[in-house]
Coordinates of C-alpha atoms and ligand atoms in Angstrom, one line a residue:
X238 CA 0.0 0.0 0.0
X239 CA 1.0 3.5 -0.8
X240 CA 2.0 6.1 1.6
X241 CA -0.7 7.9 3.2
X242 CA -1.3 10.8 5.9
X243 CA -4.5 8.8 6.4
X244 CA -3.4 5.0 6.2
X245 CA -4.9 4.1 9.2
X246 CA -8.4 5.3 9.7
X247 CA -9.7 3.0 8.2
X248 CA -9.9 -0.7 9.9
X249 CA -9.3 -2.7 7.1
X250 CA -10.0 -1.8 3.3
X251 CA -13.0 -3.1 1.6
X252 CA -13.9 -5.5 -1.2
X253 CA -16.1 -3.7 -3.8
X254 CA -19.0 -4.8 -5.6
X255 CA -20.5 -2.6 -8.7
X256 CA -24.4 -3.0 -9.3
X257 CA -24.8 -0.8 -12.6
X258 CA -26.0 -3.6 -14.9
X259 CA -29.1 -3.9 -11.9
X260 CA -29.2 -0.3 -10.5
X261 CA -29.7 1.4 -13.9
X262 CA -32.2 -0.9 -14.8
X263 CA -34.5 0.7 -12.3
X264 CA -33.7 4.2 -12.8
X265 CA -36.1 4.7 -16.3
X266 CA -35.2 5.1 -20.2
X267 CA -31.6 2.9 -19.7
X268 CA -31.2 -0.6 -21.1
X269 CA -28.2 -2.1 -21.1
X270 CA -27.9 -5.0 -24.0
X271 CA -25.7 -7.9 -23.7
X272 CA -23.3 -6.9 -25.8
X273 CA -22.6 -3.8 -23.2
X274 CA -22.7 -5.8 -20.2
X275 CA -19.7 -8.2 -21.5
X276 CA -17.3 -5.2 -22.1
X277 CA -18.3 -3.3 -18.2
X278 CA -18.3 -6.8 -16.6
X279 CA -14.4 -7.8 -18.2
X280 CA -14.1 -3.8 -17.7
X281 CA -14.6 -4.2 -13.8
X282 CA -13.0 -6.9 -13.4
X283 CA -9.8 -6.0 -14.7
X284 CA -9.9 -2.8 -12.3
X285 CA -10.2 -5.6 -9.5
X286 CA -13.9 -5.1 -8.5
X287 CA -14.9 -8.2 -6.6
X288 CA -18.4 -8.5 -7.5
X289 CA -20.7 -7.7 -10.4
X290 CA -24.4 -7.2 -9.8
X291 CA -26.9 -7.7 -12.8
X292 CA -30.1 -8.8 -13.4
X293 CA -33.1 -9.2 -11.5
X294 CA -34.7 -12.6 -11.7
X295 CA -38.3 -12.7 -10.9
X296 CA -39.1 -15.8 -13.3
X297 CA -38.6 -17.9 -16.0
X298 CA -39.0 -15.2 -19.0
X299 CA -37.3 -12.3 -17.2
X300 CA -36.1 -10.2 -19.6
X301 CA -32.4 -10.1 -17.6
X302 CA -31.8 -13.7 -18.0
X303 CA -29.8 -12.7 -21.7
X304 CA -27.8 -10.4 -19.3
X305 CA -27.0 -12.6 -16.9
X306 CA -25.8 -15.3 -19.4
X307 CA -23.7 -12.2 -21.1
X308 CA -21.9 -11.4 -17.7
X309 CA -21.5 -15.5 -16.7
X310 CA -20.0 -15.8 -20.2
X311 CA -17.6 -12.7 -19.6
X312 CA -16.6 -13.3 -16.2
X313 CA -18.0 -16.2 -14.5
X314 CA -20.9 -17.2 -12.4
X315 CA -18.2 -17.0 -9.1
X316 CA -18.4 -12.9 -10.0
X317 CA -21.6 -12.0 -10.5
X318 CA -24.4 -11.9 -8.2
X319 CA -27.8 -11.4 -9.2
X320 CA -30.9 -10.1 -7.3
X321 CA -34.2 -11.6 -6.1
X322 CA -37.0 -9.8 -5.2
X323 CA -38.8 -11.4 -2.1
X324 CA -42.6 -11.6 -1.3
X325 CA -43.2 -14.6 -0.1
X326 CA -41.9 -18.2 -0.1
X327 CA -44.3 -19.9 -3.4
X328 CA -42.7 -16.8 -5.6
X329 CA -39.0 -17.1 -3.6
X330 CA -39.3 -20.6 -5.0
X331 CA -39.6 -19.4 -8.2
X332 CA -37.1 -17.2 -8.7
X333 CA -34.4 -19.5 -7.3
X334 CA -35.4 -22.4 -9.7
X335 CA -35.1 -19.9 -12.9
X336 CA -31.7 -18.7 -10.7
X337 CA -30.6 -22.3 -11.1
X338 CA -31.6 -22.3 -14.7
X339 CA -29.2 -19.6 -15.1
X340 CA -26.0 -20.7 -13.4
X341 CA -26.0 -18.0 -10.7
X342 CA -24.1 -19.0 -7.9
X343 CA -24.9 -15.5 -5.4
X344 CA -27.8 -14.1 -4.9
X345 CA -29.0 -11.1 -3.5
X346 CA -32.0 -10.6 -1.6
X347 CA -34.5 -7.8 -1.5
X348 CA -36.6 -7.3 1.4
X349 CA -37.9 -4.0 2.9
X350 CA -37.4 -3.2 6.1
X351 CA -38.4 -0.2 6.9
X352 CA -41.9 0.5 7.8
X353 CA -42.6 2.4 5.1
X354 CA -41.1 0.0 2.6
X355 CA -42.8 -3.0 4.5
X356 CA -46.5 -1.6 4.4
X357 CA -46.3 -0.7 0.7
X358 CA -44.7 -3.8 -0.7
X359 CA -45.9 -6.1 2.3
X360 CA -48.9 -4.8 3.5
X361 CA -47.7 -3.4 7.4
X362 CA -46.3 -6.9 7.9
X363 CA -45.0 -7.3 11.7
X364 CA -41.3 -7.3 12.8
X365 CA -41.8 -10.9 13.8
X366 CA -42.9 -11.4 10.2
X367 CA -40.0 -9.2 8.4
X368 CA -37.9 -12.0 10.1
X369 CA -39.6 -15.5 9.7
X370 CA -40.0 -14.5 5.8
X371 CA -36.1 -13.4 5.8
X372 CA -35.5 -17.0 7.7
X373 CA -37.4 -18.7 5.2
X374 CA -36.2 -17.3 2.2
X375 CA -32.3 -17.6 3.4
X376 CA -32.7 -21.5 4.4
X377 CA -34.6 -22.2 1.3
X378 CA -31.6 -20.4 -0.8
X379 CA -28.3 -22.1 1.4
X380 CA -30.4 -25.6 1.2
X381 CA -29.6 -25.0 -2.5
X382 CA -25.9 -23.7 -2.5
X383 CA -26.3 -20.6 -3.3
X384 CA -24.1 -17.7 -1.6
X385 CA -26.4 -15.3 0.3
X386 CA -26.5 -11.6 0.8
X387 CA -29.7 -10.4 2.1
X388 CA -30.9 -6.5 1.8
X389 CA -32.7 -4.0 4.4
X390 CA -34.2 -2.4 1.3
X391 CA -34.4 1.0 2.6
X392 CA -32.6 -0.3 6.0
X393 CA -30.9 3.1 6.6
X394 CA -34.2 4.3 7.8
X395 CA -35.0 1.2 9.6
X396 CA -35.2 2.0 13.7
X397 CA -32.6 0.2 15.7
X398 CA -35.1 -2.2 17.1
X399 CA -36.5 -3.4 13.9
X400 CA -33.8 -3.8 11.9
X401 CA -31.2 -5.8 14.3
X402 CA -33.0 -8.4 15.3
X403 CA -34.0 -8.9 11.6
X404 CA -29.9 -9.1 10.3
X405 CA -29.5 -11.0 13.4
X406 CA -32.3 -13.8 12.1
X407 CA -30.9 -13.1 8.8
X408 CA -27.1 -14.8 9.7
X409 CA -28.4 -17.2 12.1
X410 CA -30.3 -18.7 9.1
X411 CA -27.4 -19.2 7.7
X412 CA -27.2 -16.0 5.4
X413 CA -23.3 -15.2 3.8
X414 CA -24.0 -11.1 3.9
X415 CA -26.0 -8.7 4.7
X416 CA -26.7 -5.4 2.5
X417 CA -27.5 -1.8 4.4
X418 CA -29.4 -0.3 1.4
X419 CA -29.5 3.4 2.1
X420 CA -32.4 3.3 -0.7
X421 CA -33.3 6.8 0.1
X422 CA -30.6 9.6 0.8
X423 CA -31.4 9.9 4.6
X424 CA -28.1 9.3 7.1
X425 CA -24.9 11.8 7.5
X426 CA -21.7 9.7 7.6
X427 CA -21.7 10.0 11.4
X428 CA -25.3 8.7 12.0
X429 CA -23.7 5.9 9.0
X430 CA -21.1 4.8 11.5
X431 CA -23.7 4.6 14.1
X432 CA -25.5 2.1 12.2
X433 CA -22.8 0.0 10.9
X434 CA -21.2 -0.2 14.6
X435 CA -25.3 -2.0 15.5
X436 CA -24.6 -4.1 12.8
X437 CA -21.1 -5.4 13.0
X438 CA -21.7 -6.0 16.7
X439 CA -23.9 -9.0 15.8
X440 CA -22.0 -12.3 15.8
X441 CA -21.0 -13.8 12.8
X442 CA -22.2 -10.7 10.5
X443 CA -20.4 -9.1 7.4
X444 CA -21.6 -6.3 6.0
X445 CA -22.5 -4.3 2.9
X446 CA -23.1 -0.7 2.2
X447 CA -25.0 0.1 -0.7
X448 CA -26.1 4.2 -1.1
X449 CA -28.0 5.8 -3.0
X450 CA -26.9 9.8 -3.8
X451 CA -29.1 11.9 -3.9
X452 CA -27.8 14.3 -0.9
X453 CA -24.2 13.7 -2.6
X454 CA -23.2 11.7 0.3
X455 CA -22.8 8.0 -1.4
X456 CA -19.0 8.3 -1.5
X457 CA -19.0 10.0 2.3
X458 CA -21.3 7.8 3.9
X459 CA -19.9 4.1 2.4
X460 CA -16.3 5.4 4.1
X461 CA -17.9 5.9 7.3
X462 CA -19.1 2.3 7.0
X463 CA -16.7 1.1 6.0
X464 CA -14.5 2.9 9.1
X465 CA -17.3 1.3 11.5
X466 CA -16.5 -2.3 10.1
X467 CA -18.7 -2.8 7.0
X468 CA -16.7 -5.4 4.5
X469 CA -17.8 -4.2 1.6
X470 CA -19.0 -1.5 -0.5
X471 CA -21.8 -1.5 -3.6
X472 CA -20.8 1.4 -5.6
X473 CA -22.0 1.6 -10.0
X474 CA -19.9 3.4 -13.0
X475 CA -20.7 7.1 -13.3
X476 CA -22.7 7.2 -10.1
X477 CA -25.5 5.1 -12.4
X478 CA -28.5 4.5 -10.6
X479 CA -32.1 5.4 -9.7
X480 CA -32.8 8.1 -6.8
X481 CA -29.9 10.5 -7.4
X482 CA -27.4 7.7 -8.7
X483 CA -25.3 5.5 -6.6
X484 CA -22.0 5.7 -4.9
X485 CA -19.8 6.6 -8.2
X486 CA -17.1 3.9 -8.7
X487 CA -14.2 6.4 -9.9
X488 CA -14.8 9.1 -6.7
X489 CA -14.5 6.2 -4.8
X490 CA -11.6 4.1 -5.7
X491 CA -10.3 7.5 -6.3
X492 CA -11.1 8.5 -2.7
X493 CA -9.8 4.8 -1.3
X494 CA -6.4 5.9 -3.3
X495 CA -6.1 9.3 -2.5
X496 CA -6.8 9.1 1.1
X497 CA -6.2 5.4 2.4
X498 CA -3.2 4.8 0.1
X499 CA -5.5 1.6 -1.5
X500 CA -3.4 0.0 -4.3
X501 CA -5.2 -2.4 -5.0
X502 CA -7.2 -1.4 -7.5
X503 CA -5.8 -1.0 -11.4
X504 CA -7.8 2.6 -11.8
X505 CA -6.5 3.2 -15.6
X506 CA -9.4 1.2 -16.8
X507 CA -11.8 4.0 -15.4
X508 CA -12.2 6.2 -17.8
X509 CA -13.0 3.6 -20.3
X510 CA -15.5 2.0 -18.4
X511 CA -17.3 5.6 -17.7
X512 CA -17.6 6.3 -21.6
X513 CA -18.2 3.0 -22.4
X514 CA -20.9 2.5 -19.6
X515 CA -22.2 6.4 -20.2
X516 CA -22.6 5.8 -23.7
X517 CA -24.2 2.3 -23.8
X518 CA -26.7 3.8 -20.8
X519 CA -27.4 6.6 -23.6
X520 CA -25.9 9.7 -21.1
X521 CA -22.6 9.9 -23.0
X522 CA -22.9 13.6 -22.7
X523 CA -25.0 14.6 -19.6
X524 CA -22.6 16.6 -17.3
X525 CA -20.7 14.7 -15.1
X526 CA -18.3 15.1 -12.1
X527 CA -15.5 13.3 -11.3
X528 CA -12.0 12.4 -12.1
X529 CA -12.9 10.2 -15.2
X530 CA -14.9 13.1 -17.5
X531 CA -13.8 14.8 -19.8
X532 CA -13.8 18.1 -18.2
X533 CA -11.4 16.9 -15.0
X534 CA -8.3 17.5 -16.3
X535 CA -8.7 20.1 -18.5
X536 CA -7.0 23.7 -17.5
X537 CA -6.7 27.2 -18.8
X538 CA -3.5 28.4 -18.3
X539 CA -0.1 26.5 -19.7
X540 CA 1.3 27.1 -16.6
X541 CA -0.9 24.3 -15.0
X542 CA -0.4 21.8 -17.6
X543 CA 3.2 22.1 -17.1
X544 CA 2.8 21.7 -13.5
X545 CA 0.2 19.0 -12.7
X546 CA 1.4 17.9 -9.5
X547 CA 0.7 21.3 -7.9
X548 CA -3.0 21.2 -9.3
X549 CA -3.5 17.1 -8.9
X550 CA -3.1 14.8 -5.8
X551 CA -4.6 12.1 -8.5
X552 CA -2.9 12.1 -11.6
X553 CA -4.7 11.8 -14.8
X554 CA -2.8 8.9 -16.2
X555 CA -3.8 6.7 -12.8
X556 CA -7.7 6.9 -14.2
X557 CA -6.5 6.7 -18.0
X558 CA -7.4 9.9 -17.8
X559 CA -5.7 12.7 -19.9
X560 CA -4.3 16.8 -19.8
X561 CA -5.8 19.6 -21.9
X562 CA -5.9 23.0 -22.0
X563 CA -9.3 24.3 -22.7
X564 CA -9.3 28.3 -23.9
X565 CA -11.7 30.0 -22.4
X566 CA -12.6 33.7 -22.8
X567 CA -10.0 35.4 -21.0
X568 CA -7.7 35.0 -24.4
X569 CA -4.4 36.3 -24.1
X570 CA -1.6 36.6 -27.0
X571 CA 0.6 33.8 -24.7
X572 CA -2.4 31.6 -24.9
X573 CA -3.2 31.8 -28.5
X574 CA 0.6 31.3 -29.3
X575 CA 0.7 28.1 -27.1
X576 CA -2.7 26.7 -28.7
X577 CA -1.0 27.5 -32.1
X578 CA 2.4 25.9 -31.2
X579 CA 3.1 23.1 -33.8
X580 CA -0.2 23.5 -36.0
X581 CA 2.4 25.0 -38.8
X582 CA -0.4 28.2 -39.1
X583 CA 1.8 31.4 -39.4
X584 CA -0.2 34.3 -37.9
X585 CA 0.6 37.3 -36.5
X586 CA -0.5 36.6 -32.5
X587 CA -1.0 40.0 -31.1
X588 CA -3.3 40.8 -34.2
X589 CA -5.1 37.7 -34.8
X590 CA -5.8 37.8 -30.7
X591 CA -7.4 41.3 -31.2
X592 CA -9.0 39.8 -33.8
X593 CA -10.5 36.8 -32.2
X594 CA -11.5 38.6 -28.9
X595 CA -13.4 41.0 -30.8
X596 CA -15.2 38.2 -32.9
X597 CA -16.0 36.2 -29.9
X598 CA -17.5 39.4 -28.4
X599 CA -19.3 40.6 -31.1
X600 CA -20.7 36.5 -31.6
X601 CA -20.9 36.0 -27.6
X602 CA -20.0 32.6 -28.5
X603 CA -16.4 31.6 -26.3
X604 CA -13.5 29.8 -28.4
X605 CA -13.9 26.5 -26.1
X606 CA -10.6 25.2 -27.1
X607 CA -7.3 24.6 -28.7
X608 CA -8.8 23.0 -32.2
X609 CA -11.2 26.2 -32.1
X610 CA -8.6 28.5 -32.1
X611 CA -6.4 26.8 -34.5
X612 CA -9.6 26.9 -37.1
X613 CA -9.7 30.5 -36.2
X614 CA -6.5 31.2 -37.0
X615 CA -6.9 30.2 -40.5
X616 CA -10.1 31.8 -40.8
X617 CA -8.1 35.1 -39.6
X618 CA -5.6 34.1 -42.6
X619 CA -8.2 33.9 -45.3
X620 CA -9.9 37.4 -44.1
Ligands
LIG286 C1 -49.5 -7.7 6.4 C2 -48.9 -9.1 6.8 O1 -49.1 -9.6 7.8 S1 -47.9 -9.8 5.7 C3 -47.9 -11.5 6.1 C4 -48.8 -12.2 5.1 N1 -48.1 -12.7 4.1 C5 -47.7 -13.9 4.1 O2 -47.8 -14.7 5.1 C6 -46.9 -14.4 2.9 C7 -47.2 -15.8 2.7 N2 -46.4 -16.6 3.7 C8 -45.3 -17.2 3.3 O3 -44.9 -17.2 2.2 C9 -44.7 -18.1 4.4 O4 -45.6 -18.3 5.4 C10 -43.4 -17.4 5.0 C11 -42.4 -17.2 3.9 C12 -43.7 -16.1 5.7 C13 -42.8 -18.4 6.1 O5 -42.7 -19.6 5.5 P1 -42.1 -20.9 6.2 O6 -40.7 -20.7 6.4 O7 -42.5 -22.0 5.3 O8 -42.8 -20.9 7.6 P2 -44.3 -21.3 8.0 O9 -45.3 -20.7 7.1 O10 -44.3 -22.8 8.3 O11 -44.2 -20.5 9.4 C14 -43.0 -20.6 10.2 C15 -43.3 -19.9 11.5 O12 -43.5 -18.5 11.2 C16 -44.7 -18.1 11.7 N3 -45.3 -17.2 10.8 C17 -45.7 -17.4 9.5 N4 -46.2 -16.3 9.0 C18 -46.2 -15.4 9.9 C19 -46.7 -14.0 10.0 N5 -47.3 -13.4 9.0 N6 -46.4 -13.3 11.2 C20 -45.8 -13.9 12.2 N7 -45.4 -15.2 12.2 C21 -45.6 -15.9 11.1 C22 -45.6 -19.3 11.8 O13 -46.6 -19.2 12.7 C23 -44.6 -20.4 12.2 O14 -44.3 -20.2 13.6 P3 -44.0 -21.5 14.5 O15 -42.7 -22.1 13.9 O16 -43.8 -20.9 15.8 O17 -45.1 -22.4 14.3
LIG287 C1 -34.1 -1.6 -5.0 C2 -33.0 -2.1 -4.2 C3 -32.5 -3.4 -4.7 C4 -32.0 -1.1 -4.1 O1 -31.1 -0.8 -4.9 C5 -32.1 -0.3 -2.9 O2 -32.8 -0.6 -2.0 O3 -31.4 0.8 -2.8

């Protein structure tokens, strides 16, 4: 592991899982084919993510199953996990015999918790209930061999007394993991650690944190579990996801980098997975922030391309990322002689910069960047 100020705040570093080829799914107007889900799942896996959620079997006929195949083929049953919605034990049945069908090996279950979860999908079932149909669904799943994580869908605002007694049913069923879906934005990262440290406590548990962003705390608040003993962390490409996105993969292996000094992780593949999962989602150019868009390491002034390291505690090149100066409208002669440097146009600069300030002012449309100016130049030339 790298050097880091903060090496040690965290207990232990975390495995990862990414759920974009399921998240997305449910966030309206994104489809990803097969073909898209073989390139992101060989994509993640070569950056070392653990764990590769897709698909959402409900039944023989489900239109993931062509997904799921796509991902087995890429990667291998052992790294994907797929999720199971459950109601009730006839339909539990179900969806673990078309699981079978399919090869998964891990499954991931989807129960609500919360009370307001519980009573619309549910119908106000008691706590007693939450955890005899968690029980039944977890023994029927390990009698089969499959790996288990179980979800408090919307478990970050499940109260204390509701939710551990339920994980605590959960493991002694047998279950391999148990998921804290903060399905709505709702905890700080302090009130996170709070409710990691109630989970971890139980014996035998191992724990997941899976956010959802829409108070742009997903990144924040899977650190803090992950500093109160969580094991692993759910996180998608590009913050892809319904409810405000999920925990963005690049802030966070970024972030696990940057601040922990976690090398575990091969982050030049990052960039490529964003545009290739951006564009396959159809978002390709929705703004985005982060260290793998197009904007993040793009500057104004030569000085700071010449000098990265005093502007970058992450270089571009760690997330396949690249440099570029971007002219913007404060054009200066020194500026338009650097974005000319090498295209072999021979203007003169102080005049053609007149020139091109004045144009841009009169059009109120700024010269973006260094290709813009260089087709200005010779526009200048012909005039
Ligand atoms: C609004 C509501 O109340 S929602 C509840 C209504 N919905 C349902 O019951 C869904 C249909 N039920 C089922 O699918 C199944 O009964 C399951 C999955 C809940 C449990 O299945 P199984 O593991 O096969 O257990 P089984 O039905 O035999 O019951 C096991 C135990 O759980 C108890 N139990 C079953 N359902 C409930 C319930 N709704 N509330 C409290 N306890 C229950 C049983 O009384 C039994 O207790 P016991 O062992 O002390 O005798
Ligand atoms: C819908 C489920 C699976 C989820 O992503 C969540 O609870 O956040």
């Amino acid at each position: 592991m790298a050097e880091s100020a903060n090496e040690g705040s965290l207990p232990r570093l975390p495995h990862l899982s990414d759920a974009t080829l399921r998240d997305s799914a449910h966030m309206g107007g994104v489809e990803f084919g097969p073909k898209d889900a073989t390139v992101i799942a060989e994509l993640l896996v070569k950056t070392g993510i653990d764990l590769v959620e897709v698909g959402m079997v409900s039944g023989p006929g489900s239109k993931d199953a062509d997904l799921v195949l796509a991902t087995h083929e890429a990667i291998g049953p052992e790294r994907s996990m797929t999720l199971v919605v459950v109601r009730d034990r006839e339909q539990v049945k179900k969806a673990l015999d078309e699981a079978e069908r399919l090869g998964v090996r891990h499954i991931m279950y989807s129960i609500p918790t919360s009370e307001q979860h519980a009573k619309l999908k549910l119908g106000s079932p008691s706590a007693k209930f939450l955890n005899v149909l968690a029980r039944s669904a977890i023994s029927q799943a390990k009698e089969r061999g499959f790996h288990v994580t179980f979800s408090g869908e919307d478990g970050a605002r499940t109260p204390k007394e509701r939710l551990v007694p339920y994980v605590t049913a959960g493991f002694e069923a047998g279950a391999d993991r148990f998921r804290l879906a903060e399905t709505v934005a709702y905890l700080s990262p302090w009130q996170m650690e709070e409710v990691i440290s109630d989970l971890t406590a139980i014996d035998g548990s191992e724990i997941e944190i899976h956010s959802h962003n829409m108070l742009g705390m997903a990144v924040a608040n899977s650190l803090a579990a992950v500093r109160a003993g969580a094991q692993w962390i759910s996180a998608t490409v590009g913050g892809i996801g319904e409810r405000g996105g999920n925990a963005p993969l690049a802030e966070l292996l970024t972030s696990l980098r940057v601040i922990h000094g976690d090398t575990r992780f091969d982050l030049t593949h990052l960039t490529e997975l964003s545009r290739v999962a951006l564009r396959g989602a159809g978002l390709g150019s929705a703004f985005q922030s982060g260290p793998t868009t197009p904007h993040a390491f793009a500057y104004e002034l030569p000085g700071q391309l010449s000098n990265p390291e005093a502007y970058e505690t992450l270089p571009a090149e760690l997330v396949g990322n690249t440099r570029e100066l971007r002219v913007r409208t404060r054009l200066t002669p020194a500026l338009v002689k650097w974005a000319l440097a090498g295209s072999g146009i021979d203007v003169d600069v102080e005049a053609f910069t007149a020139w091109l300030i004045e144009r841009q002012e009169r059009n109120g449309a700024p010269v973006l960047d260094q290709e813009a100016v260089r087709k200005a130049a010779i526009d200048f030339q012909a005039a």
